Short mmCIF file of C-alpha atoms in Angstrom, two decimals:
data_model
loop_
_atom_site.label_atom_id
_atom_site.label_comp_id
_atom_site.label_asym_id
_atom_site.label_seq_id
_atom_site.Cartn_x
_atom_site.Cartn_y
_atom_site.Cartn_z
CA UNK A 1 67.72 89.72 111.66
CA UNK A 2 69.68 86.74 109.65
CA UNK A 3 72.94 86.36 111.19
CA UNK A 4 75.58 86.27 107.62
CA UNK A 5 78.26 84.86 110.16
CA UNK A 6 75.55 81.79 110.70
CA UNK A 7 76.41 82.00 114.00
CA UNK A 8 79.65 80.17 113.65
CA UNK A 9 81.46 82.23 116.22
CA UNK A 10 82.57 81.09 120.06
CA UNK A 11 82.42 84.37 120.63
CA UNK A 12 80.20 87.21 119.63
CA UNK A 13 82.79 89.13 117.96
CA UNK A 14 86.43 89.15 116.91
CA UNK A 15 89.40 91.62 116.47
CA UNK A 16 92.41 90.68 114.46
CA UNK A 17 95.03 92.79 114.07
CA UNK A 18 97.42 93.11 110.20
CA UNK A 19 99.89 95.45 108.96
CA UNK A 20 98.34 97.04 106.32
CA UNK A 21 100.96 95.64 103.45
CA UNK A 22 100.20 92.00 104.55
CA UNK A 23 96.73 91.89 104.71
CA UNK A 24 96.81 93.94 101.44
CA UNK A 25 99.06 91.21 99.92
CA UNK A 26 96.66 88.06 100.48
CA UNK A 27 93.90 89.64 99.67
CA UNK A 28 95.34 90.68 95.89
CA UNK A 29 97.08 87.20 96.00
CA UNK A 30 93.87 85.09 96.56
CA UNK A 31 91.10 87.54 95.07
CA UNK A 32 93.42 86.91 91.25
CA UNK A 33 91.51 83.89 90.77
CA UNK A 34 88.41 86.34 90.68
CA UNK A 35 86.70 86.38 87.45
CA UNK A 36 85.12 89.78 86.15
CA UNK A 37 80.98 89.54 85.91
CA UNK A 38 80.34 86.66 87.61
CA UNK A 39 76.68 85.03 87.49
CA UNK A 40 77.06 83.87 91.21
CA UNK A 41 77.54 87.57 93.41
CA UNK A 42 79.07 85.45 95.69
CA UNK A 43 81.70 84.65 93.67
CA UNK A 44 82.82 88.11 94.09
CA UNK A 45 83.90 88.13 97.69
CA UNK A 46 86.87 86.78 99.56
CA UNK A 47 86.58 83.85 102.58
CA UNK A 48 87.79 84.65 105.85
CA UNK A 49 88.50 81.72 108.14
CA UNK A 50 90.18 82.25 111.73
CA UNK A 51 90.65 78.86 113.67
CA UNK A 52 93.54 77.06 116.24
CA UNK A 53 96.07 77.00 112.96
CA UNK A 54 95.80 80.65 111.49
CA UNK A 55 94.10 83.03 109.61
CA UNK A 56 93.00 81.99 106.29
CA UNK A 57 91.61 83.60 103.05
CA UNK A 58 90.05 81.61 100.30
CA UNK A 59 88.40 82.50 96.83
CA UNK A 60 86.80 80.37 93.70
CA UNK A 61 86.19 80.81 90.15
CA UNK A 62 84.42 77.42 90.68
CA UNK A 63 87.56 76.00 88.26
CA UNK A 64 90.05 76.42 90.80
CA UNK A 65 90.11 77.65 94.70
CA UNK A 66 92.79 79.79 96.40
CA UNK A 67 93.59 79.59 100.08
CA UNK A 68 96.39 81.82 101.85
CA UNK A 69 97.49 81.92 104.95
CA UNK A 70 97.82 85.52 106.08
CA UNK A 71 100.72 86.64 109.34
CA UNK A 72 98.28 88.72 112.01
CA UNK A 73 99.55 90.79 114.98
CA UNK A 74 96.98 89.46 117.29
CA UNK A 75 93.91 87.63 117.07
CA UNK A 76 91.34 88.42 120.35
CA UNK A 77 87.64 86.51 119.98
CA UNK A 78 86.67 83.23 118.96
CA UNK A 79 87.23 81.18 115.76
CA UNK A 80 84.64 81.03 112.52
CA UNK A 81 84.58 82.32 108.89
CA UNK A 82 82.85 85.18 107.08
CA UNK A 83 82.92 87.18 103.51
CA UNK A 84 84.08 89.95 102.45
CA UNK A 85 83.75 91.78 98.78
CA UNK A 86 86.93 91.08 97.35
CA UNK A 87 87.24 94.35 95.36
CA UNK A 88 85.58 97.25 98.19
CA UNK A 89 87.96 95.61 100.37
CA UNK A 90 91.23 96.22 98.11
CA UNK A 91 89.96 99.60 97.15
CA UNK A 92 89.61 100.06 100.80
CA UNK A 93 93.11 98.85 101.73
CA UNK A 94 94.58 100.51 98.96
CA UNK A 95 94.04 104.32 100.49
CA UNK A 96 95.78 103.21 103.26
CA UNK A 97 99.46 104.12 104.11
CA UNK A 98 101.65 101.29 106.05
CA UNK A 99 100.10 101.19 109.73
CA UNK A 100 98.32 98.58 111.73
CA UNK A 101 94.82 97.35 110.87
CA UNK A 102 92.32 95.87 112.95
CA UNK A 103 89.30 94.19 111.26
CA UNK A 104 86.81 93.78 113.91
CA UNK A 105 84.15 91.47 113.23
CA UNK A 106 80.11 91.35 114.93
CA UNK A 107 76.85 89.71 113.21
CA UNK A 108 76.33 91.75 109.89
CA UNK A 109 79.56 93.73 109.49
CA UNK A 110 83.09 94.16 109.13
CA UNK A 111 84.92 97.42 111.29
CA UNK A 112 88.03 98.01 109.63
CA UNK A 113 90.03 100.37 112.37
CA UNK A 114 92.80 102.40 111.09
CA UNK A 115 94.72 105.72 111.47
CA UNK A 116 95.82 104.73 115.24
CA UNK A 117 91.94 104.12 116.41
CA UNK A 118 90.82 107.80 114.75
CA UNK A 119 89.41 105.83 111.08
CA UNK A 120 86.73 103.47 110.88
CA UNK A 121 85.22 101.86 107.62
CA UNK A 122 82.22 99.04 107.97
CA UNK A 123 82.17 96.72 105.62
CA UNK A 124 78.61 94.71 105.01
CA UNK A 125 79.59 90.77 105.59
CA UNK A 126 78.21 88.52 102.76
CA UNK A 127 76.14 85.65 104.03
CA UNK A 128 79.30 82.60 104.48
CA UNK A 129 76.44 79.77 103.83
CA UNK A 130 76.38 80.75 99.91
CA UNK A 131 80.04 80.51 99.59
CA UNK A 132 80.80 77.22 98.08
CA UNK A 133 82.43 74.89 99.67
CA UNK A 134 85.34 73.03 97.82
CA UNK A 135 85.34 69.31 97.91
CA UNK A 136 88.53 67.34 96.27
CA UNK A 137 87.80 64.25 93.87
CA UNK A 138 89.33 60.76 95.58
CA UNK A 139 92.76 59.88 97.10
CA UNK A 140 95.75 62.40 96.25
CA UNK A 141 97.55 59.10 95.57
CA UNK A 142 100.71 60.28 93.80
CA UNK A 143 103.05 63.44 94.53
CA UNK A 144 105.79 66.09 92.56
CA UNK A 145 108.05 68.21 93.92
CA UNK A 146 109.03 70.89 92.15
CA UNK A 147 111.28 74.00 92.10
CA UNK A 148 108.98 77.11 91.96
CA UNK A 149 110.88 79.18 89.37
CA UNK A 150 111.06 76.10 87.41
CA UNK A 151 107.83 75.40 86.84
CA UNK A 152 106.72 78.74 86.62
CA UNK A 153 108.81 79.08 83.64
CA UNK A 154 107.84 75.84 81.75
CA UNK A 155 104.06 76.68 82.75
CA UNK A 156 104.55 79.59 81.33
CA UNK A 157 105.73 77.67 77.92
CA UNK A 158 103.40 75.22 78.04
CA UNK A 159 100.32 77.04 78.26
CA UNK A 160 100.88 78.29 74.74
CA UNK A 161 100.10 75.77 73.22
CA UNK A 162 96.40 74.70 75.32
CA UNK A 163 93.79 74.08 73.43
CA UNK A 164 90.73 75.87 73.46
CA UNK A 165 88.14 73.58 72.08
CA UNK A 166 85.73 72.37 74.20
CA UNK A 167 84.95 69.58 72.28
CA UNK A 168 88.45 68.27 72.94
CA UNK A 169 88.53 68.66 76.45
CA UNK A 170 92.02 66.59 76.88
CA UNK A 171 93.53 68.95 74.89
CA UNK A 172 92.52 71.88 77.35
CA UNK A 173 95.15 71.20 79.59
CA UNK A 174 98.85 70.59 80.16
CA UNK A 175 99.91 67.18 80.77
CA UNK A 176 102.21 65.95 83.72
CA UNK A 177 103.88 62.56 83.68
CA UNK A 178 106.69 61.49 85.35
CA UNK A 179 108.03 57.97 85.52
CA UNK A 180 111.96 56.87 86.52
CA UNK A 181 113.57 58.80 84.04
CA UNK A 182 112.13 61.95 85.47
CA UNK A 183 109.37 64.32 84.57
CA UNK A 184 107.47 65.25 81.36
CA UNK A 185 104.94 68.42 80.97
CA UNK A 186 103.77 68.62 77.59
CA UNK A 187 101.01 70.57 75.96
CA UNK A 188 99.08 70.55 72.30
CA UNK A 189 96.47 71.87 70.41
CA UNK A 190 96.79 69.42 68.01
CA UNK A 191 98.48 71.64 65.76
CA UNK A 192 101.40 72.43 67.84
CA UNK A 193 102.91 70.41 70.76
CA UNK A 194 105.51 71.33 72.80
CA UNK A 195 107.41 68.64 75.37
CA UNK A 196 109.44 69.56 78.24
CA UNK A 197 111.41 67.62 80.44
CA UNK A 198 113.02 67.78 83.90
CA UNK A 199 115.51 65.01 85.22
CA UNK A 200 114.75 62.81 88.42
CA UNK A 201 113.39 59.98 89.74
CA UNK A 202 109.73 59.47 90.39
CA UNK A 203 106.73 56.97 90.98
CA UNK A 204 105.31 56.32 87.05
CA UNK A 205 102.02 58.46 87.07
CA UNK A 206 100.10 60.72 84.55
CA UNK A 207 98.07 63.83 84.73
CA UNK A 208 96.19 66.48 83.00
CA UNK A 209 96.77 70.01 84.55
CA UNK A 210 93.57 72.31 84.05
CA UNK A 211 94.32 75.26 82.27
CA UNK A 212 92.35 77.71 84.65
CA UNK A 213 95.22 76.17 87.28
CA UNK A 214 97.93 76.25 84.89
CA UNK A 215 97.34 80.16 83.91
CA UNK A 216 97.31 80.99 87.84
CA UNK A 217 100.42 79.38 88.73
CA UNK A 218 102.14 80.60 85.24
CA UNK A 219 101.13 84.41 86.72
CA UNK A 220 101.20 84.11 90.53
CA UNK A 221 104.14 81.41 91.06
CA UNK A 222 107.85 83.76 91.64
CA UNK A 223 111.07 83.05 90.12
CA UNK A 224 112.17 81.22 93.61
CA UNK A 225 113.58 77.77 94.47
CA UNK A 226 111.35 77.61 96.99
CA UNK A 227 109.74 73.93 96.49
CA UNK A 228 106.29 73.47 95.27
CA UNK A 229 104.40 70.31 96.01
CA UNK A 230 101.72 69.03 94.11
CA UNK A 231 99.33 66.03 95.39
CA UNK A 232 97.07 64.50 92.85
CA UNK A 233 94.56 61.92 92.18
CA UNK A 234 92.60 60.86 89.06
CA UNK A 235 89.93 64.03 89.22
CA UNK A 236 91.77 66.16 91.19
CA UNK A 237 95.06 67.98 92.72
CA UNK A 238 96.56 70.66 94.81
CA UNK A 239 99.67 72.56 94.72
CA UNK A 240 101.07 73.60 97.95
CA UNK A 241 103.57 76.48 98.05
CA UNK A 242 104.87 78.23 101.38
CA UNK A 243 101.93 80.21 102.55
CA UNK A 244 99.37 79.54 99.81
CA UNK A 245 97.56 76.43 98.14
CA UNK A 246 95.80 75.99 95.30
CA UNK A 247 93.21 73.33 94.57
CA UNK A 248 91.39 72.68 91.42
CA UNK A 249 87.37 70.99 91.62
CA UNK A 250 86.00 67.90 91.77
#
């Protein structure tokens, strides 16, 4: 039969090892960027990746890509990716009280072992080929760094005042410029505008912020000062925050 793990593996299968409120965690964490009905099934399922540097779980809306790095126990087995459905695997975590869980991985399925050895639920593994593979536009030329609970909070202004008119697609977005002086995030509809500003001292640059990317930091960024980094070219830019990053499309 047609291997969905496209025969990535070094190995023919491969056991990693969570506790149950981690794993649990990244998976709500990256599968918020999900959309509800999605034309592309695919869409619907999370991205495992194991390799040298980690365990890593990625999902799209096509707008935007999520990747987190999840903490394992143990990894045993070789290094590859594979898909999961986002929401049978939250539903399946979910039941589950705080223990260790081992997913354990072969051609066509997913064994997740619970309950000390005594539970056991297979989950069918999507084919990894149709999952879409994330390319960023150009150089990441220019770079921010920013207090997390900072910009959640002016994100969290700005986005207020987006447009949503397609026709104006410069308005759909929140604008980041910083120069000497410091930086600048401003948004408008062109009925409203709203400009914010944050002292400092940075390389002159501009930038329009997606909305789809604004909306998921506004909701998913905490109230930390935990420093957020954001790398961006002219079509493109990613926002790096302790475990997680978030990248919008080419």
């Amino acid at each position: 039969g047609k291997n969905n793990v496209a025969r990535i593996w070094n190995k023919n299968m491969i056991v990693i090892e969570f506790l149950r409120s981690e794993i649990f965690s990244k998976v709500s964490l990256a599968s918020s960027v999900i959309k509800k009905n999605n034309s592309l099934p695919v869409l619907d399922y999370i991205k495992f990746t194991v390799d040298s540097g980690g365990v890593f779980l990625s999902a799209t809306d096509l707008a935007i890509e999520v990747q987190v790095r999840v903490n394992t126990v143990s990894v045993d087995g070789g290094i590859g990716s594979f898909i999961l459905d986002a929401n049978v695997l939250k539903e399946t975590l979910s039941k589950m009280d705080e223990q260790l869980v081992s997913f354990s991985i072969s051609d066509n399925k997913c064994d997740i072992i619970y309950n000390a050895g005594k539970g056991n639920i297979a989950i069918p593994l999507g084919d990894v080929n149709d999952f879409p593979i994330f390319n960023v536009g150009g150089d990441l030329d220019n770079s921010i760094e920013i207090e997390e609970g900072w910009l959640k909070k002016h994100l969290n202004i700005a986005k207020q005042f987006v447009s949503n008119d397609e026709l104006r697609p410069t308005l759909m977005g929140v604008l980041f410029e910083t120069s000497s002086k410091g930086l600048t995030i401003a948004a408008t509809d062109a009925h409203k505008l709203v400009v914010l500003k944050k002292d400092g001292e940075y390389e002159d640059s501009s930038v329009i912020v997606p909305l789809d990317m604004v909306s998921f930091l506004a909701k998913d960024l905490k109230d930390t000062s935990h420093i957020v980094k954001y790398d961006y070219g002219l079509h493109s830019g990613v926002f790096s925050i302790s475990d997680m990053v978030v990248r919008d499309w080419e």
